Amino acid sequence: MNSLQGRLSTGLVATLLVVFLMQGIAVSLFLRHMTEDYIASRLEHDAESLLAALQILSDGSVTLDTSRTDPIYQRPYSGHYYRIESARQLLRSRSLWDQDMSLAPLPVGAFQRQTLRGPERQPLLIVARGYRKAGEALTIAVAEDLGLIEQTVRHFQWLFLLLSLGVVSGLILLQRLLVRRSLRPLAQVRTDIASLERGEIAVLPEQVPTELVPLTREINRLLGAYADRLVRSRHALGNLAHALKAPLSLLTQLAGDATFKAAPQLGERLVAPIDTMRNLIDRELKRARLAGGSVPGRRFTPEEEIPPLLEVLRRIYHDKELTFDCRLAPGMTLSADREDMLELLGNLLDNACKWCRGHIRITVDSEAGPYLRVEDDGPGCTPEQLETLTERGVRIDESIAGHGLGLAIACDIVTSYAGRMHFARSKELGGLSVDVQLPPRG
């Protein structure tokens, strides 16, 4: 069972059941013992009354003055019985009818208390004591039916069981309410994590219960370490790209040196991989210029982020008179990492700038989830070419600078967000139209 509330409820129910079971047994035993003590005390008084009503005749015979005894002993099977035994005689109450209570004679002063079955197999509490009166040894036993007492005890047990179930149910309900209230800060932490994912906050607030402070601090520490590592990786990548440009330029010059003119095929074989490496380095440098020093986890605001991106593209493609038609939903923010969205739009717009004649349209909307569209007025693609656009290294026109990775990387970004990317011919501009649909988040 993975639920904390379920574990607590199970533990509480098990504990309460054991406690109430033991309490019920203890109370039942105490009630029965207390009741039997009370009945035994009353039976001893009845035995004293019977002793007082006894008469010892001169011949040693024993008689009982029934007028001095309780009439209940005269009613057959009344549940109250006595038995008086001497050395010569045995007296039984009329209530025993033709039954008897099997008891051994007791010495004078001896006392016995026991439970036996009565005339109708009912439980009897019997109190017996040895007496001496007028020189005659007597054993007087008085008994009372315990059936009513046992019925009362059972009734109490059922009542106690129902009350216990009610108390257990109430305590479980109270416990669930208390657990929900106690776990409410965890729900707030979950909400804060969702806000963190959407980029609404940079770190988790530490205004939480003491028990949760270590958790939030560790998460914030992990976020900080991740952000630092990401920034260092990007800086290292940029530094590596810059460091490789100079050796590649030298290799390019060497490829055109007179030494290779005698073997032009060798020079061409050397130039091709050098160009590929230069294109890759240019891409990383362009990516660094487009993305800038963004903060990981920050939300992407198209109205704020796209205009500077377009200015960078205008400087990169200064040889073209670029016109950007921006149709951005006012006040819209995307619940996606700013770096990812800048790289996605940077690749799509970079591809559009390469192929367009001068007009590019950008549409960003959120009516049915985050939606992006980039269109250009270039030559477009045939249906066969559209199917291969996202394959790495595929270039529709080898005369256009590039290395064929931009759209493939854009597709990878969209896939990482569980989105869809669709290519088609723009109905209004005539060139390529790239539609990106991202799922709603948070």
Coordinates of N, CA and C in Angstrom, one line a residue, residues 13-96:
V13 N -7.1 1.5 12.4 CA -8.1 0.5 12.6 C -7.6 -0.7 13.3
A14 N -6.5 -1.2 12.9 CA -5.9 -2.4 13.6 C -5.7 -2.1 15.1
T15 N -5.1 -1.0 15.4 CA -4.9 -0.6 16.8 C -6.2 -0.5 17.6
L16 N -7.1 0.2 17.0 CA -8.4 0.4 17.7 C -9.2 -0.9 17.9
L17 N -9.1 -1.8 16.9 CA -9.8 -3.1 17.1 C -9.2 -3.9 18.2
V18 N -7.9 -3.9 18.3 CA -7.2 -4.6 19.3 C -7.5 -4.0 20.7
V19 N -7.5 -2.7 20.8 CA -7.8 -2.0 22.0 C -9.2 -2.2 22.5
F20 N -10.1 -2.0 21.5 CA -11.5 -2.2 21.9 C -11.9 -3.7 22.2
L21 N -11.2 -4.6 21.5 CA -11.4 -6.0 21.8 C -11.0 -6.4 23.2
M22 N -9.8 -5.9 23.5 CA -9.3 -6.2 24.9 C -10.1 -5.5 25.9
Q23 N -10.5 -4.2 25.6 CA -11.3 -3.5 26.6 C -12.7 -4.2 26.7
G24 N -13.3 -4.7 25.6 CA -14.5 -5.3 25.7 C -14.4 -6.6 26.6
I25 N -13.4 -7.4 26.3 CA -13.2 -8.6 27.1 C -13.0 -8.3 28.6
A26 N -12.2 -7.3 28.9 CA -11.9 -6.9 30.3 C -13.1 -6.4 30.9
V27 N -13.9 -5.5 30.3 CA -15.1 -5.0 30.9 C -16.2 -6.1 31.1
S28 N -16.3 -7.0 30.1 CA -17.2 -8.1 30.3 C -16.9 -9.0 31.5
L29 N -15.6 -9.3 31.6 CA -15.1 -10.2 32.7 C -15.3 -9.4 34.0
F30 N -15.0 -8.1 34.0 CA -15.2 -7.4 35.3 C -16.7 -7.3 35.6
L31 N -17.5 -7.0 34.6 CA -19.0 -7.0 34.9 C -19.5 -8.3 35.4
R32 N -19.1 -9.4 34.8 CA -19.5 -10.7 35.2 C -19.0 -11.0 36.7
H33 N -17.8 -10.7 36.9 CA -17.2 -11.0 38.2 C -17.9 -10.1 39.3
M34 N -18.1 -8.9 39.0 CA -18.8 -8.0 39.9 C -20.2 -8.4 40.2
T35 N -20.9 -8.9 39.1 CA -22.3 -9.3 39.3 C -22.3 -10.6 40.1
E36 N -21.4 -11.5 39.8 CA -21.4 -12.8 40.6 C -21.0 -12.5 42.0
D37 N -20.1 -11.6 42.3 CA -19.8 -11.3 43.7 C -21.1 -10.7 44.4
Y38 N -21.8 -9.9 43.7 CA -23.0 -9.4 44.3 C -24.0 -10.5 44.6
I39 N -24.2 -11.4 43.6 CA -25.2 -12.5 43.8 C -24.7 -13.4 44.9
A40 N -23.4 -13.7 45.0 CA -22.8 -14.6 46.0 C -23.0 -14.0 47.4
S41 N -22.8 -12.7 47.5 CA -23.1 -12.0 48.8 C -24.5 -12.1 49.2
R42 N -25.4 -12.0 48.2 CA -26.9 -12.1 48.6 C -27.2 -13.6 48.9
L43 N -26.6 -14.5 48.2 CA -26.8 -15.9 48.5 C -26.3 -16.3 49.9
E44 N -25.2 -15.7 50.4 CA -24.7 -15.9 51.7 C -25.7 -15.4 52.8
H45 N -26.3 -14.3 52.4 CA -27.4 -13.8 53.4 C -28.6 -14.8 53.4
D46 N -28.9 -15.3 52.2 CA -30.0 -16.3 52.2 C -29.7 -17.5 53.0
A47 N -28.4 -17.9 52.9 CA -28.0 -19.1 53.7 C -28.1 -18.8 55.2
E48 N -27.8 -17.6 55.6 CA -27.9 -17.3 57.0 C -29.4 -17.3 57.4
S49 N -30.2 -16.8 56.5 CA -31.7 -16.8 56.8 C -32.2 -18.3 56.9
L50 N -31.7 -19.1 56.0 CA -32.1 -20.5 56.1 C -31.6 -21.2 57.4
L51 N -30.4 -20.8 57.8 CA -29.9 -21.4 59.1 C -30.7 -20.9 60.2
A52 N -31.2 -19.7 60.2 CA -32.0 -19.2 61.3 C -33.4 -19.9 61.3
A53 N -33.9 -20.3 60.1 CA -35.2 -20.9 60.0 C -35.1 -22.4 60.4
L54 N -33.9 -23.0 60.5 CA -33.8 -24.4 60.8 C -34.1 -24.7 62.3
Q55 N -34.7 -25.8 62.5 CA -34.9 -26.3 63.9 C -34.3 -27.7 64.0
I56 N -33.5 -27.9 65.1 CA -32.9 -29.2 65.4 C -33.8 -29.9 66.5
L57 N -34.4 -31.0 66.2 CA -35.2 -31.7 67.1 C -34.4 -32.5 68.0
S58 N -35.0 -33.0 69.1 CA -34.3 -33.8 70.1 C -33.7 -35.1 69.5
D59 N -34.4 -35.6 68.5 CA -33.9 -36.9 67.9 C -32.8 -36.6 66.9
G60 N -32.4 -35.3 66.7 CA -31.3 -35.0 65.7 C -31.9 -34.7 64.3
S61 N -33.2 -34.8 64.2 CA -33.7 -34.5 62.8 C -33.8 -33.0 62.7
V62 N -33.9 -32.6 61.4 CA -33.8 -31.2 61.0 C -35.1 -30.8 60.3
T63 N -35.7 -29.7 60.8 CA -36.9 -29.2 60.1 C -36.7 -27.7 59.7
L64 N -37.4 -27.3 58.7 CA -37.3 -25.9 58.2 C -38.6 -25.2 58.3
D65 N -38.7 -24.1 58.9 CA -39.9 -23.3 59.0 C -40.0 -22.5 57.6
T66 N -40.7 -23.0 56.7 CA -40.8 -22.4 55.3 C -41.5 -21.0 55.4
S67 N -42.2 -20.8 56.5 CA -42.9 -19.4 56.6 C -41.8 -18.3 56.7
R68 N -40.7 -18.7 57.1 CA -39.6 -17.7 57.3 C -38.6 -17.6 56.1
T69 N -39.0 -18.4 55.1 CA -38.1 -18.4 53.8 C -38.9 -17.6 52.7
D70 N -38.1 -17.3 51.7 CA -38.7 -16.6 50.6 C -39.6 -17.5 49.8
P71 N -40.8 -17.1 49.4 CA -41.7 -17.9 48.6 C -41.1 -18.4 47.3
I72 N -40.1 -17.7 46.8 CA -39.6 -18.1 45.5 C -38.9 -19.4 45.5
Y73 N -38.6 -19.9 46.7 CA -38.0 -21.3 46.8 C -39.1 -22.3 46.8
Q74 N -40.3 -21.9 46.8 CA -41.4 -22.9 46.7 C -41.9 -23.1 45.3
R75 N -41.6 -22.2 44.4 CA -42.1 -22.3 43.0 C -41.1 -23.1 42.2
P76 N -41.7 -24.2 41.5 CA -40.8 -25.1 40.8 C -40.0 -24.4 39.7
Y77 N -38.7 -24.7 39.7 CA -37.8 -24.2 38.7 C -37.8 -22.7 38.6
S78 N -37.9 -22.1 39.8 CA -37.9 -20.6 39.8 C -36.6 -20.0 39.6
G79 N -35.5 -20.8 39.6 CA -34.2 -20.2 39.4 C -33.5 -20.0 40.7
H80 N -34.2 -20.2 41.9 CA -33.6 -20.0 43.2 C -33.8 -21.3 43.9
Y81 N -32.7 -21.9 44.4 CA -32.7 -23.2 45.0 C -31.9 -23.3 46.3
Y82 N -32.2 -24.2 47.2 CA -31.4 -24.5 48.3 C -31.3 -26.0 48.6
R83 N -30.3 -26.4 49.3 CA -30.1 -27.8 49.6 C -29.4 -27.8 51.0
I84 N -30.1 -28.4 52.0 CA -29.5 -28.5 53.3 C -29.3 -30.0 53.7
E85 N -28.1 -30.3 54.0 CA -27.7 -31.7 54.3 C -27.1 -31.8 55.7
S86 N -27.6 -32.8 56.4 CA -27.0 -33.1 57.7 C -26.6 -34.6 57.7
A87 N -26.1 -35.1 58.8 CA -25.7 -36.5 58.8 C -26.8 -37.4 58.6
R88 N -28.0 -37.0 59.0 CA -29.2 -37.9 59.0 C -30.2 -37.5 57.9
Q89 N -30.1 -36.3 57.4 CA -31.3 -35.9 56.6 C -30.8 -34.9 55.5
L90 N -31.7 -34.9 54.4 CA -31.4 -34.0 53.3 C -32.7 -33.2 53.0
L91 N -32.6 -31.9 53.0 CA -33.7 -31.0 52.7 C -33.4 -30.3 51.4
R92 N -34.4 -30.2 50.5 CA -34.2 -29.5 49.3 C -35.4 -28.6 49.1
S93 N -35.2 -27.5 48.4 CA -36.3 -26.5 48.1 C -37.2 -27.2 47.1
R94 N -38.5 -26.7 47.2 CA -39.5 -27.2 46.3 C -39.2 -26.8 44.9
S95 N -38.5 -25.7 44.7 CA -38.2 -25.3 43.4 C -37.3 -26.3 42.6
L96 N -36.6 -27.1 43.3 CA -35.8 -28.2 42.7 C -36.7 -29.3 42.1

